mmCIF file of C-alpha atoms and ligand atoms in Angstrom:
data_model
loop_
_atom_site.group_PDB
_atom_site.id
_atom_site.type_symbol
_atom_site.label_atom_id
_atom_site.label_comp_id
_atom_site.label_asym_id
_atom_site.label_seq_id
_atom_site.Cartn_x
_atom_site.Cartn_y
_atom_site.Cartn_z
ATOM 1 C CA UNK A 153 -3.572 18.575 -70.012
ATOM 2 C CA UNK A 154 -2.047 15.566 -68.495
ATOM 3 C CA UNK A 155 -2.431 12.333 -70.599
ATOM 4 C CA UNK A 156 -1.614 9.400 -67.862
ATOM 5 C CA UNK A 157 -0.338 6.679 -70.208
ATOM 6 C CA UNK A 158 1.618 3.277 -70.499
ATOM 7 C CA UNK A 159 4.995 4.310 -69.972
ATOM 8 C CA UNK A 160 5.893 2.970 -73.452
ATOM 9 C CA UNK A 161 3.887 5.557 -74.912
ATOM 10 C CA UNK A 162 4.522 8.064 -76.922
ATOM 11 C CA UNK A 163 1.274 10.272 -77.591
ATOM 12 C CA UNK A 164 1.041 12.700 -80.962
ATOM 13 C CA UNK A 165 -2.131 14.862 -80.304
ATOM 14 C CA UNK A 166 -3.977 15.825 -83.807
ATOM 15 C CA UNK A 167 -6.449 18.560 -84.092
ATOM 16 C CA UNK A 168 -8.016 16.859 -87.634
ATOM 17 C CA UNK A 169 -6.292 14.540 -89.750
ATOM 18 C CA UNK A 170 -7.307 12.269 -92.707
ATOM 19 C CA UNK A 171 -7.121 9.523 -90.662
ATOM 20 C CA UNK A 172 -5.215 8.657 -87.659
ATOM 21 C CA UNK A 173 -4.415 4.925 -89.006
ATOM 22 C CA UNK A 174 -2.678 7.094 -92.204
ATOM 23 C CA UNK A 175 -0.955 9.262 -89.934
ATOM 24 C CA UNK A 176 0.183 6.573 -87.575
ATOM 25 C CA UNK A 177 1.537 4.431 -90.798
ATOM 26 C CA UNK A 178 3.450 7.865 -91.830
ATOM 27 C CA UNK A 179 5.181 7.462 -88.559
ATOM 28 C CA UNK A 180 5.721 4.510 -88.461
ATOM 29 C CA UNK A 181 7.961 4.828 -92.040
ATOM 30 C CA UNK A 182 9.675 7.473 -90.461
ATOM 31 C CA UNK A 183 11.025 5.358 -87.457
ATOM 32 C CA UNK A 184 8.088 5.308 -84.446
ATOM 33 C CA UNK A 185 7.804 2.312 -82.828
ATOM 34 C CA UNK A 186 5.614 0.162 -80.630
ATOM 35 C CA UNK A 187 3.998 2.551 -78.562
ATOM 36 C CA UNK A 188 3.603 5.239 -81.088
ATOM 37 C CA UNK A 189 -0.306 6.490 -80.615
ATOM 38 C CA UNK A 190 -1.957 9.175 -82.725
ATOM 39 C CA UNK A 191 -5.381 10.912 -81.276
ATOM 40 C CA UNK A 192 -7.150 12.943 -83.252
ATOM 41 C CA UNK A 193 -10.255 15.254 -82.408
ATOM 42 C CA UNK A 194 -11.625 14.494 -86.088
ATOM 43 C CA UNK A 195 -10.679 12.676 -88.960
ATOM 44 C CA UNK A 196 -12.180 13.750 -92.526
ATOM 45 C CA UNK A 197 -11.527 10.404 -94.486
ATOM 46 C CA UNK A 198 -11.630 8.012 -91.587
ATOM 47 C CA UNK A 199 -11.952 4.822 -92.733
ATOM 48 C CA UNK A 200 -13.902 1.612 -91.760
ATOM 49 C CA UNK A 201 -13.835 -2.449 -92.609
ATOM 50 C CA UNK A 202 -14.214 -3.672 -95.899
ATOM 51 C CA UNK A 203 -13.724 -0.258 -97.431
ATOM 52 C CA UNK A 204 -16.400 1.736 -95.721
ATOM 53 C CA UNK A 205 -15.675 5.262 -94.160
ATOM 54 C CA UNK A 206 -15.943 5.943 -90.493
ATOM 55 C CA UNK A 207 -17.526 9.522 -90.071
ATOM 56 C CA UNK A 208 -15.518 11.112 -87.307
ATOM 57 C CA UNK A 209 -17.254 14.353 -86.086
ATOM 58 C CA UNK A 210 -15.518 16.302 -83.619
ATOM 59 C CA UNK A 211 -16.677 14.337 -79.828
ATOM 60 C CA UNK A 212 -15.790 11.102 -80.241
ATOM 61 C CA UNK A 213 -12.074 8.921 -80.086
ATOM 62 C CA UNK A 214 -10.125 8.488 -83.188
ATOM 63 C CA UNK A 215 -6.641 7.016 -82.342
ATOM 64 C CA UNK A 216 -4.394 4.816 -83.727
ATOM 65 C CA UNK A 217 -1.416 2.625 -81.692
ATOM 66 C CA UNK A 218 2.106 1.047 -83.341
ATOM 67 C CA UNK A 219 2.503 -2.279 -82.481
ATOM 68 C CA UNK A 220 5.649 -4.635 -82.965
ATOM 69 C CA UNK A 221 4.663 -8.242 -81.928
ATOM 70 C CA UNK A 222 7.450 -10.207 -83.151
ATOM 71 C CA UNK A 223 4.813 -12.530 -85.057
ATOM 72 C CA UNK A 224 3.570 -13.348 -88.694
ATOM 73 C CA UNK A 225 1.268 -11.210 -89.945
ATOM 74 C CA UNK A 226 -1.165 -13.570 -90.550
ATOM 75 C CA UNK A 227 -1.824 -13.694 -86.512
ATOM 76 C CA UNK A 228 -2.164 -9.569 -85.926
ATOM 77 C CA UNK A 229 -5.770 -10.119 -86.710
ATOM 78 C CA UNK A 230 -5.760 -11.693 -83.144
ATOM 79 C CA UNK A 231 -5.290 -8.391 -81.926
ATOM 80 C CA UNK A 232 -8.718 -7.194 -83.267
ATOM 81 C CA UNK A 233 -9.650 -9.402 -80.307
ATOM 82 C CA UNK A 234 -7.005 -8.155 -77.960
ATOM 83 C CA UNK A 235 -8.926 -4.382 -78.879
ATOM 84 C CA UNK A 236 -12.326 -5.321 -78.035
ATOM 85 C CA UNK A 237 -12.753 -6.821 -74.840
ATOM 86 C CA UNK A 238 -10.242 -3.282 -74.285
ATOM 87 C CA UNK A 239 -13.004 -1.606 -75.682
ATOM 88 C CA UNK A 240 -15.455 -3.607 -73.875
ATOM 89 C CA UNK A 241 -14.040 -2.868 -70.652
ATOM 90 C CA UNK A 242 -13.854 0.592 -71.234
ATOM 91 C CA UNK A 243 -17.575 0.503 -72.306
ATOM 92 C CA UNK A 244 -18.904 -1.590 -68.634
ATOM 93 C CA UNK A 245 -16.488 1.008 -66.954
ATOM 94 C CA UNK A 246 -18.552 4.026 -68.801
ATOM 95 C CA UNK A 247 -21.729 2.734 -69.205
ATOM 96 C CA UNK A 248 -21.977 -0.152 -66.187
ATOM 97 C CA UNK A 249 -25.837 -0.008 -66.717
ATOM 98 C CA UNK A 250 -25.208 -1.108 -69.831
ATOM 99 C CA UNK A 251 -25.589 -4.556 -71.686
ATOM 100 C CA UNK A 252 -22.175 -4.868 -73.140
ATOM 101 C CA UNK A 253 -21.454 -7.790 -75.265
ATOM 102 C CA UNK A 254 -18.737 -8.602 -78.347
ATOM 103 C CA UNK A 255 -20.107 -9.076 -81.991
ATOM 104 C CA UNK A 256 -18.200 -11.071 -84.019
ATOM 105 C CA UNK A 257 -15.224 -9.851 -85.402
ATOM 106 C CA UNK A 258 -14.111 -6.738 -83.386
ATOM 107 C CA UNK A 259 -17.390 -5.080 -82.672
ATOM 108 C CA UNK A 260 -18.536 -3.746 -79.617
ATOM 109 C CA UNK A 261 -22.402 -3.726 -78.792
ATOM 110 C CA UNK A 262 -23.926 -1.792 -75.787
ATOM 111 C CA UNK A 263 -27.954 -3.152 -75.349
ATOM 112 C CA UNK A 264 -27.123 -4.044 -78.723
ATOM 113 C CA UNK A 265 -25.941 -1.140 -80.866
ATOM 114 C CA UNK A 266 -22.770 -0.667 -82.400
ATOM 115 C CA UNK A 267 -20.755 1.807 -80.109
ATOM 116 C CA UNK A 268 -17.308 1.618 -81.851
ATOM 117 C CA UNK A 269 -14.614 -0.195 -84.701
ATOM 118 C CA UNK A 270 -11.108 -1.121 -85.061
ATOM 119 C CA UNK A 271 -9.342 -1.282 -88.163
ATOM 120 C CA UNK A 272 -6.144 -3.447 -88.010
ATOM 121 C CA UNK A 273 -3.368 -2.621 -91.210
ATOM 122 C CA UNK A 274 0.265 -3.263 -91.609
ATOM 123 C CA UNK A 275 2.298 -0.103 -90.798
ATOM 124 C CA UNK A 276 5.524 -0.784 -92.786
ATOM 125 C CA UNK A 277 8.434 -1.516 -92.602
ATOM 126 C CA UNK A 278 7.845 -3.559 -89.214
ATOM 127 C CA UNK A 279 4.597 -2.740 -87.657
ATOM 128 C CA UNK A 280 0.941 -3.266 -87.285
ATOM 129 C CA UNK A 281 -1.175 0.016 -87.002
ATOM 130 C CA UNK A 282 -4.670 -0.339 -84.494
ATOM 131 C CA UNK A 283 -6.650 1.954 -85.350
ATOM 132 C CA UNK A 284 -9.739 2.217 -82.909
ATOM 133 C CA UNK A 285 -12.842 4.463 -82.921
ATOM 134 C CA UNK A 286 -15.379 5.301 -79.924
ATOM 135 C CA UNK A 287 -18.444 6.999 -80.311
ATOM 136 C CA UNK A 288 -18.457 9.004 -77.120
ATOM 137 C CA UNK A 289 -20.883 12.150 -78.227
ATOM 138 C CA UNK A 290 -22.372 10.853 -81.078
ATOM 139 C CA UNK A 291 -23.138 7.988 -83.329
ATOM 140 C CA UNK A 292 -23.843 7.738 -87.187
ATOM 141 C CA UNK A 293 -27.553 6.906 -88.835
ATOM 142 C CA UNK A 294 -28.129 4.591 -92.132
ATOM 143 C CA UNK A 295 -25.219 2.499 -90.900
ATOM 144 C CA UNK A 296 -25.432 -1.022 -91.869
ATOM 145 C CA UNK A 297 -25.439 -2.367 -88.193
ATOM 146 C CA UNK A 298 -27.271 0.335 -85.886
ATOM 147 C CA UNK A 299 -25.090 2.648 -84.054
ATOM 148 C CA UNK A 300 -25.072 4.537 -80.485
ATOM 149 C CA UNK A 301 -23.115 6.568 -78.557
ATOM 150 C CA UNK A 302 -21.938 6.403 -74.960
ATOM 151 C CA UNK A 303 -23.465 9.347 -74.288
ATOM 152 C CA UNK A 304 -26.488 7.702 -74.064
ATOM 153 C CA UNK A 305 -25.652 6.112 -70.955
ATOM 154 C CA UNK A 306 -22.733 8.599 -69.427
ATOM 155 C CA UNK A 307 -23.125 12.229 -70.300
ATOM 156 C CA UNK A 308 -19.817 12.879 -68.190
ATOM 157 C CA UNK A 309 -17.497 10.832 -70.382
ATOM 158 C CA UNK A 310 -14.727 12.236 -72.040
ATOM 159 C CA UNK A 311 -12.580 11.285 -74.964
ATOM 160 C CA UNK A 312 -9.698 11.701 -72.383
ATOM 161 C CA UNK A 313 -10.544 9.696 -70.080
ATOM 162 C CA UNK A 314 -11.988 7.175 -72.544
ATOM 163 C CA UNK A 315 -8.278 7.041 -74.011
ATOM 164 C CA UNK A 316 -6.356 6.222 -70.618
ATOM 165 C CA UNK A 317 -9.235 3.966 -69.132
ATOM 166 C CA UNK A 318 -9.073 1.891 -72.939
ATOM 167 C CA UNK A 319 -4.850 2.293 -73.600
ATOM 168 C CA UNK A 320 -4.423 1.064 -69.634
ATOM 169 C CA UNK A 321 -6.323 -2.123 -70.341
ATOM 170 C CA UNK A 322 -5.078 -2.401 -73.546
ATOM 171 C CA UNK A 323 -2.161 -2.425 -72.493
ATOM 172 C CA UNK A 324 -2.744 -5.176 -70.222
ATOM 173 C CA UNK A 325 -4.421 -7.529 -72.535
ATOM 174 C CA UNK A 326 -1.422 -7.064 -75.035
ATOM 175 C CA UNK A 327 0.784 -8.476 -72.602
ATOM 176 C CA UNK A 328 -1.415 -11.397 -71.466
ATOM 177 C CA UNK A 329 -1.431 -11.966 -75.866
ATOM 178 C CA UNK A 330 2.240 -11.803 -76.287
ATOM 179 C CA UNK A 331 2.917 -13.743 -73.060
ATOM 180 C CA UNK A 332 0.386 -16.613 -73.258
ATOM 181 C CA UNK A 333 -1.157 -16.321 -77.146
ATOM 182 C CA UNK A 334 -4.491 -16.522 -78.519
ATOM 183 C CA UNK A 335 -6.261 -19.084 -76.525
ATOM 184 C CA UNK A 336 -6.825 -17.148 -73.302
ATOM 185 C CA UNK A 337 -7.971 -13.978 -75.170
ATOM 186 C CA UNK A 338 -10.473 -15.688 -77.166
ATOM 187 C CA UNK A 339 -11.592 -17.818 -73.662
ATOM 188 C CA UNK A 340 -12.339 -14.226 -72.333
ATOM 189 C CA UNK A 341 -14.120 -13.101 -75.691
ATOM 190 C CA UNK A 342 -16.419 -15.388 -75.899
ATOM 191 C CA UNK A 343 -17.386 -15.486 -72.599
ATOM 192 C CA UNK A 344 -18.640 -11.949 -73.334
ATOM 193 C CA UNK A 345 -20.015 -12.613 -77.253
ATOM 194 C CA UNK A 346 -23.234 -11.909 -77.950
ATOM 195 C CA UNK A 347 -25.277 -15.098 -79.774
ATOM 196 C CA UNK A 348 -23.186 -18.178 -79.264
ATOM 197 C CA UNK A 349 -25.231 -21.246 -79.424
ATOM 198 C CA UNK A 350 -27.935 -18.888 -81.394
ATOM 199 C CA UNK A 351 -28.654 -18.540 -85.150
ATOM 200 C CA UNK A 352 -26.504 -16.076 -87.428
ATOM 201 C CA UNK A 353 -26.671 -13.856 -90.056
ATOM 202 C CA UNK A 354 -23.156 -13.702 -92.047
ATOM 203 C CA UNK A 355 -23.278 -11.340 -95.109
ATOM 204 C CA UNK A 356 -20.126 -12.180 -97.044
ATOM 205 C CA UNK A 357 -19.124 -10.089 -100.239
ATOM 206 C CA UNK A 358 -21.480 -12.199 -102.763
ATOM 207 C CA UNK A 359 -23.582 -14.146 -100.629
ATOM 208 C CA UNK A 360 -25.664 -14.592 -96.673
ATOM 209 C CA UNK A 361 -25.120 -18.279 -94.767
ATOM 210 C CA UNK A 362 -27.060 -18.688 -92.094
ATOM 211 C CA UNK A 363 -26.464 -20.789 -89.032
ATOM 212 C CA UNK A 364 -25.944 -21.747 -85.266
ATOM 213 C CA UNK A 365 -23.022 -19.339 -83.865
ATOM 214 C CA UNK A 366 -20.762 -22.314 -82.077
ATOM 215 C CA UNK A 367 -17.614 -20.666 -81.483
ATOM 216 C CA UNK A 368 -13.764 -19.611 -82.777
ATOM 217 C CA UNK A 369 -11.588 -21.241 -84.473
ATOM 218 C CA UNK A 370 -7.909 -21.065 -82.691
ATOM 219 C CA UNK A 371 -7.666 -17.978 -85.622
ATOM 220 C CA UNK A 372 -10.461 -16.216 -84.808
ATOM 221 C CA UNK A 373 -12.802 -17.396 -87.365
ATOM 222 C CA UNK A 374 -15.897 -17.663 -86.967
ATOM 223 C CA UNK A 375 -17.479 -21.237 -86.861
ATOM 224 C CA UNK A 376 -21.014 -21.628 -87.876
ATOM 225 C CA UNK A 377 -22.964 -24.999 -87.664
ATOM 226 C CA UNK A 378 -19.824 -26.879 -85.846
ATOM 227 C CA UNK A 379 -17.489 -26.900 -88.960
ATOM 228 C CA UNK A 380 -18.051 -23.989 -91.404
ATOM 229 C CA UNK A 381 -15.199 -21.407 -91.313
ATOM 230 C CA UNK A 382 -15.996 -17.819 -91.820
ATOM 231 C CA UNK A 383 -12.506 -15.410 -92.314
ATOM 232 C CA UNK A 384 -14.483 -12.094 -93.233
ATOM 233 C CA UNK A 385 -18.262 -11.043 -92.780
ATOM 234 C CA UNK A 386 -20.778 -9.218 -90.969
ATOM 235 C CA UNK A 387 -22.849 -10.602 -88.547
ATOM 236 C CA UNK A 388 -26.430 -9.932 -87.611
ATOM 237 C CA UNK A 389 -28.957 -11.544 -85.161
ATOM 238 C CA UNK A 390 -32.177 -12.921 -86.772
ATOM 239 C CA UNK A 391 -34.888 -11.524 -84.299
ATOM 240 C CA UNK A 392 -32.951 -9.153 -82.299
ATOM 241 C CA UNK A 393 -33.802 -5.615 -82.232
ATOM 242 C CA UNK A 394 -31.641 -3.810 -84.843
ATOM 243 C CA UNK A 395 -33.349 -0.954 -85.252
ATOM 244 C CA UNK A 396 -31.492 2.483 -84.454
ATOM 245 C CA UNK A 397 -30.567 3.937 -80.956
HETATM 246 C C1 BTN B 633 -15.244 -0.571 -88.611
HETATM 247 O O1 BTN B 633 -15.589 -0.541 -89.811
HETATM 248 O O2 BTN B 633 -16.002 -1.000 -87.727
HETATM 249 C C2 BTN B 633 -13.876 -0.095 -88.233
HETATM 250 C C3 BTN B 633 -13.820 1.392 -88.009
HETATM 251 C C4 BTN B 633 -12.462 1.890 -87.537
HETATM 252 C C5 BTN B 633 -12.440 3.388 -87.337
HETATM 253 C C6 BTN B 633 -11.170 3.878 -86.705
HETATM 254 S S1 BTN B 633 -11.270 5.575 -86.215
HETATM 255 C C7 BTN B 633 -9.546 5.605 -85.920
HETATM 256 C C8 BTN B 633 -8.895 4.824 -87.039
HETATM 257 N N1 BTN B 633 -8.678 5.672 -88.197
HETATM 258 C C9 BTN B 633 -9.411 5.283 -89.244
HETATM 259 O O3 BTN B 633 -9.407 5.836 -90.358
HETATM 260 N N2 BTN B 633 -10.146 4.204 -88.934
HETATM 261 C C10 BTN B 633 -9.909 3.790 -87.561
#
């Protein structure tokens, strides 16, 4: 099996891990670098936003990628960014029948369920590990936003090929980050985001604020209502069909 791959890569195939952002963080410590990526066929403790667990049956993408933008690491959440509209390209390239559109912060909705996540963490002593999972074959029930698979739209898809077509544009999108910052990355994600202009749902960790969806702060937080500042939250569309796939 030939992986075609950034040339800065460095590929360490998994059969089942704990999860690939764990294994990817071990690697770092012991000297991998930018490039490093970990791809696992399964993950049994794969782990999600906010402290939820990812399930990771055998079928779908589970990889994680060392990064070393010389930046604070109060700016790698920018890269959440940088992985979605990867993800999202990946996703009109798979599915182009598809209604593919960003949810605020690093989802990925295809006619408006939840195809994958990324989970951004620091990947000592230098690093940033991006972890990034793709339901291909299959997608979770009773998740908190609803879920589907790509399957649903391209039976032929595999987690291969889903890997170069998303690392290749990833790739890309890093560069265009580390060359010209932020501000053209979030220009291109919004132009794809789902709800601007529209009412929001925020759930925060104690509380729900509702309000009109106006746009990014030169951070990436979300701004409701023209001036309130959201860091950390999931969103949801009052109206819009969230039932299951
Ligand atoms: C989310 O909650 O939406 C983020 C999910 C991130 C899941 C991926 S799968 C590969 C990597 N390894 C993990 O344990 N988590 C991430």
């Amino acid at each position: 099996m030939t992986l075609r791959l950034p040339p800065a890569f460095v590929l360490h195939r998994r059969a089942c891990v704990g999860s690939t952002n764990d294994e990817a963080k071990s690697l770092a410590e012991g000297g991998a670098g930018e490039g490093a990526l970990v791809w696992a066929d399964q993950q049994t403790g794969g782990r999600g936003r906010r402290g939820r667990s990812w399930a990771s049956p055998p079928g779908n993408l589970y990889c994680s990628l060392i990064l070393t933008p010389d930046v604070p690491l109060m700016r790698a959440a920018e890269l959440g960014f940088v992985a979605a509209l990867a993800i999202a390209d990946l996703a009109s390239w798979a599915a182009p029948q598809a209604d593919i559109r960003l949810k605020w912060p690093n989802d990925v909705l295809a006619d408006g369920a939840k195809i994958s996540g990324i989970l951004l963490e620091p990947a000592p002593p230098g690093g940033i590990v991006l972890g990034m999972g793709i339901n291909i074959a299959s997608a979770p029930s009773g998740t908190p936003y609803p879920a589907a698979a790509l399957s649903a739209w391209n039976n032929d898809l595999t987690a291969q090929a889903a890997l170069e077509r998303l690392m290749a544009r990833l790739w890309d999108l890093y560069g265009l980050w580390r060359s010209q910052g932020f501000l053209p990355i979030r220009d291109l994600w919004l132009s794809n985001a789902k709800g601007i202009g529209e009412a929001l749902e925020v759930r925060l960790e104690d509380r729900t604020l509702t309000g009109i969806f106006t746009g990014l702060d030169e951070q990436g937080a979300l701004i409701l209502d023209g001036t309130t500042r959201i860091l950390a939250g999931d969103v949801f569309f009052p109206g819009a069909d969230q039932s299951e796939k």
